[in-house]
CSV table of C-alpha atoms in Angstrom, one decimal:
chain,number,residue,atom,x,y,z
A,24,MET,CA,0.0,0.0,0.0
A,25,SER,CA,1.2,3.5,-0.7
A,26,ALA,CA,0.8,6.3,1.8
A,27,THR,CA,0.6,8.7,-1.2
A,28,ARG,CA,-2.4,6.8,-2.6
A,29,LEU,CA,-4.2,7.0,0.8
A,30,LEU,CA,-3.3,10.7,1.3
A,31,VAL,CA,-4.4,11.8,-2.2
A,32,LEU,CA,-7.7,9.9,-2.2
A,33,GLY,CA,-8.4,11.2,1.3
A,34,GLY,CA,-7.4,14.7,0.4
A,35,VAL,CA,-9.6,14.9,-2.6
A,36,ARG,CA,-12.4,13.2,-0.6
A,37,ARG,CA,-12.0,15.8,2.2
A,38,PHE,CA,-12.4,18.7,-0.3
A,39,GLY,CA,-15.2,17.1,-2.3
A,40,ARG,CA,-13.8,18.5,-5.5
A,41,ALA,CA,-10.3,19.9,-5.8
A,42,HIS,CA,-7.6,20.7,-8.2
A,43,GLY,CA,-4.1,19.4,-7.9
A,44,TYR,CA,-2.6,22.5,-6.4
A,45,GLU,CA,-5.2,22.4,-3.6
A,46,ILE,CA,-4.4,18.8,-2.8
A,47,ARG,CA,-0.6,19.5,-3.0
A,48,ARG,CA,-0.9,22.5,-0.7
A,49,GLU,CA,-3.0,20.6,1.9
A,50,LEU,CA,-0.8,17.5,2.0
A,51,LEU,CA,2.4,19.5,2.2
A,52,SER,CA,0.9,21.6,5.0
A,53,TRP,CA,0.6,18.3,6.9
A,54,GLY,CA,4.4,17.8,6.5
A,55,SER,CA,3.7,14.7,4.4
A,56,ASN,CA,6.9,15.4,2.4
A,57,GLU,CA,8.9,14.8,5.6
A,58,TRP,CA,7.2,11.8,7.2
A,59,ALA,CA,5.8,10.0,4.1
A,60,ASN,CA,8.2,11.2,1.4
A,61,VAL,CA,5.3,12.7,-0.5
A,62,ASN,CA,6.6,15.3,-3.0
A,63,PRO,CA,4.6,17.5,-5.4
A,64,GLY,CA,5.5,15.2,-8.3
A,65,SER,CA,4.2,12.1,-6.6
A,66,ILE,CA,0.9,13.9,-5.8
A,67,TYR,CA,0.3,14.9,-9.4
A,68,HIS,CA,1.3,11.4,-10.6
A,69,ALA,CA,-1.1,9.9,-8.1
A,70,LEU,CA,-3.9,12.1,-9.3
A,71,LYS,CA,-3.4,11.0,-12.9
A,72,GLN,CA,-2.9,7.3,-11.9
A,73,LEU,CA,-6.0,7.2,-9.7
A,74,THR,CA,-8.0,8.9,-12.5
A,75,LYS,CA,-6.7,6.3,-14.9
A,76,GLU,CA,-7.8,3.5,-12.5
A,77,GLY,CA,-11.3,5.1,-12.2
A,78,LEU,CA,-10.9,6.0,-8.6
A,79,LEU,CA,-11.0,9.7,-9.3
A,80,ARG,CA,-13.0,11.6,-11.9
A,81,ALA,CA,-11.2,14.5,-13.7
A,82,GLU,CA,-12.9,17.5,-15.2
A,83,GLU,CA,-11.1,20.1,-17.2
A,84,VAL,CA,-12.1,23.6,-16.1
A,85,PRO,CA,-11.4,26.3,-18.7
A,86,ASP,CA,-9.7,29.6,-18.2
A,87,ASN,CA,-12.1,31.9,-16.3
A,88,GLU,CA,-12.3,34.8,-13.8
A,89,ALA,CA,-11.3,32.4,-11.0
A,90,GLY,CA,-8.0,31.6,-12.7
A,91,PRO,CA,-6.2,29.7,-15.4
A,92,PRO,CA,-7.4,26.4,-16.9
A,93,ARG,CA,-7.0,23.4,-14.5
A,94,THR,CA,-8.2,19.9,-13.8
A,95,ASP,CA,-10.6,19.4,-10.9
A,96,TYR,CA,-10.9,15.9,-9.3
A,97,GLU,CA,-13.6,14.1,-7.4
A,98,VAL,CA,-13.7,10.7,-5.8
A,99,THR,CA,-15.7,8.1,-7.6
A,100,ALA,CA,-17.7,5.3,-5.8
A,101,ALA,CA,-14.8,3.0,-6.5
A,102,GLY,CA,-12.4,5.6,-5.1
A,103,GLU,CA,-14.5,5.8,-2.0
A,104,ALA,CA,-14.3,2.1,-1.5
A,105,GLU,CA,-10.5,2.1,-2.1
A,106,PHE,CA,-10.0,4.9,0.3
A,107,LEU,CA,-11.8,3.1,3.1
A,108,ARG,CA,-10.0,-0.1,2.3
A,109,LEU,CA,-6.6,1.6,2.5
A,110,LEU,CA,-7.6,3.4,5.6
A,111,ARG,CA,-8.8,0.3,7.4
A,112,GLU,CA,-5.7,-1.7,6.3
A,113,ALA,CA,-3.3,1.1,7.5
A,114,ILE,CA,-4.9,1.3,10.9
A,115,ALA,CA,-5.1,-2.5,11.5
A,116,THR,CA,-1.8,-3.6,10.0
A,117,VAL,CA,1.6,-3.4,11.7
A,118,ASP,CA,4.2,-2.8,9.0
A,119,VAL,CA,7.5,-1.7,10.7
A,120,ARG,CA,9.0,-1.0,7.3
A,121,ARG,CA,6.3,1.6,6.5
A,122,PRO,CA,5.4,3.6,9.6
A,123,GLU,CA,4.0,6.4,7.3
A,124,GLN,CA,1.0,4.2,6.5
A,125,LEU,CA,-0.3,4.6,10.0
A,126,SER,CA,0.7,8.3,10.0
A,127,ALA,CA,-1.3,8.9,6.8
A,128,ALA,CA,-4.3,7.0,8.2
A,129,LEU,CA,-4.4,8.9,11.5
A,130,GLY,CA,-5.2,12.0,9.6
A,131,PHE,CA,-8.4,10.3,8.4
A,132,LEU,CA,-9.3,8.3,11.5
A,133,GLY,CA,-12.5,10.3,11.9
A,134,GLU,CA,-13.8,9.0,8.6
A,135,LEU,CA,-14.6,5.7,10.3
A,136,ARG,CA,-17.4,4.8,12.7
A,137,ARG,CA,-16.2,4.8,16.3
A,138,ASP,CA,-16.8,1.1,16.9
A,139,GLU,CA,-15.0,0.2,13.7
A,140,ALA,CA,-11.9,2.4,14.5
A,141,VAL,CA,-11.7,0.7,18.0
A,142,ALA,CA,-12.0,-2.8,16.4
A,143,LEU,CA,-9.2,-2.0,13.9
A,144,LEU,CA,-7.0,-0.6,16.6
A,145,ARG,CA,-7.6,-3.8,18.6
A,146,ASP,CA,-6.4,-5.7,15.5
A,147,ARG,CA,-3.4,-3.5,15.5
A,148,LEU,CA,-2.7,-4.3,19.1
A,149,LYS,CA,-2.7,-8.0,18.3
A,150,GLY,CA,-0.3,-7.4,15.4
A,151,LEU,CA,2.0,-5.4,17.8
A,152,ASP,CA,1.9,-8.3,20.3
A,153,ASP,CA,2.7,-10.8,17.6
A,154,TRP,CA,5.6,-8.7,16.3
A,155,ARG,CA,7.0,-8.3,19.8
A,156,ASP,CA,6.6,-12.0,20.5
A,157,SER,CA,8.4,-12.9,17.3
A,158,VAL,CA,11.4,-10.7,18.3
A,159,THR,CA,11.8,-11.3,22.1
A,160,PRO,CA,12.8,-15.0,21.9
A,161,HIS,CA,15.9,-14.0,19.9
A,162,LEU,CA,17.0,-11.4,22.5
A,163,GLU,CA,20.2,-12.3,24.3
A,164,GLU,CA,20.8,-15.5,22.4
A,165,ASP,CA,24.1,-13.9,21.7
A,166,ALA,CA,24.3,-10.8,23.9
A,167,ALA,CA,27.7,-10.0,22.4
A,168,ASP,CA,26.2,-9.5,19.0
A,169,PRO,CA,25.2,-5.9,18.2
A,170,LEU,CA,22.2,-7.3,16.4
A,171,ASN,CA,20.8,-7.8,19.9
A,172,GLU,CA,20.4,-4.0,20.1
A,173,LEU,CA,18.3,-4.0,17.0
A,174,LEU,CA,16.1,-6.8,18.4
A,175,GLY,CA,15.8,-4.9,21.7
A,176,TRP,CA,14.8,-1.7,19.8
A,177,TRP,CA,12.1,-3.6,17.9
A,178,ALA,CA,10.7,-5.1,21.1
A,179,PHE,CA,10.8,-1.7,22.8
A,180,SER,CA,9.1,-0.1,19.8
A,181,ALA,CA,6.4,-2.7,19.8
A,182,ARG,CA,5.7,-2.2,23.5
A,183,ALA,CA,5.6,1.6,23.1
A,184,ALA,CA,3.4,1.4,20.1
A,185,ALA,CA,1.0,-0.9,22.0
A,186,GLU,CA,0.9,1.5,24.9
A,187,TRP,CA,0.0,4.4,22.6
A,188,THR,CA,-2.6,2.3,20.8
A,189,ARG,CA,-4.2,1.3,24.0
A,190,GLY,CA,-4.4,5.0,24.9
A,191,LEU,CA,-6.0,5.9,21.6
A,192,ILE,CA,-8.6,3.2,22.1
A,193,GLU,CA,-9.3,4.6,25.6
A,194,ARG,CA,-9.7,8.1,24.1
A,195,LEU,CA,-12.0,6.9,21.4
A,196,GLU,CA,-14.1,4.8,23.9
A,197,GLY,CA,-14.3,7.9,26.0
A,198,GLY,CA,-15.8,9.9,23.2
A,199,ALA,CA,-12.7,11.7,21.8
A,200,TYR,CA,-13.1,13.1,18.3
A,201,VAL,CA,-16.2,13.3,16.1
A,202,MET,CA,-16.4,10.1,14.1
A,203,ALA,CA,-18.2,9.4,10.8
A,204,ASP,CA,-21.2,7.9,12.5
A,205,GLU,CA,-21.6,11.0,14.7
A,206,ARG,CA,-21.7,13.8,12.1
A,207,ALA,CA,-25.0,15.5,11.5
A,208,THR,CA,-26.4,14.5,8.2
A,209,THR,CA,-28.3,16.9,6.0
A,210,ALA,CA,-31.5,15.6,4.4
């Protein structure tokens, strides 16, 4: 999974309809270029690729009083499904090689129902426990090997991430944040 894919779909979705520069400005304002290595070129490439895949709809807007010609984007029904799939996967899955996946997902956590977010975070806890349990048996097998420090770092990271995840679950269960199922709907 690509953090860029999740961020671009989520960014367009948040705007409802947006042109590339709006998405670029928004994502860069989050610092995504630093923590997810999302650069302007990858944002524009993702917009084109997601459109090609039918996940975004592109509409050419001619030159007018509002500005020069541009392309506006909207999320399609397939794009909505893909966004939610990516979001759920990023929250529930522990991938130590790609921490930016969770970082990207946290910006969109409120797009889920409260009970679903909690359930996905509980899945994440299980994954963190499994990761820690896979590392700890190898600790101190050869305490003189510097690799032991790496294993210790991973075990520590898994414990710290689990503690943070439990805290987020408690905050959500305590009513923190407005979640998708709690927003007022207009009829």
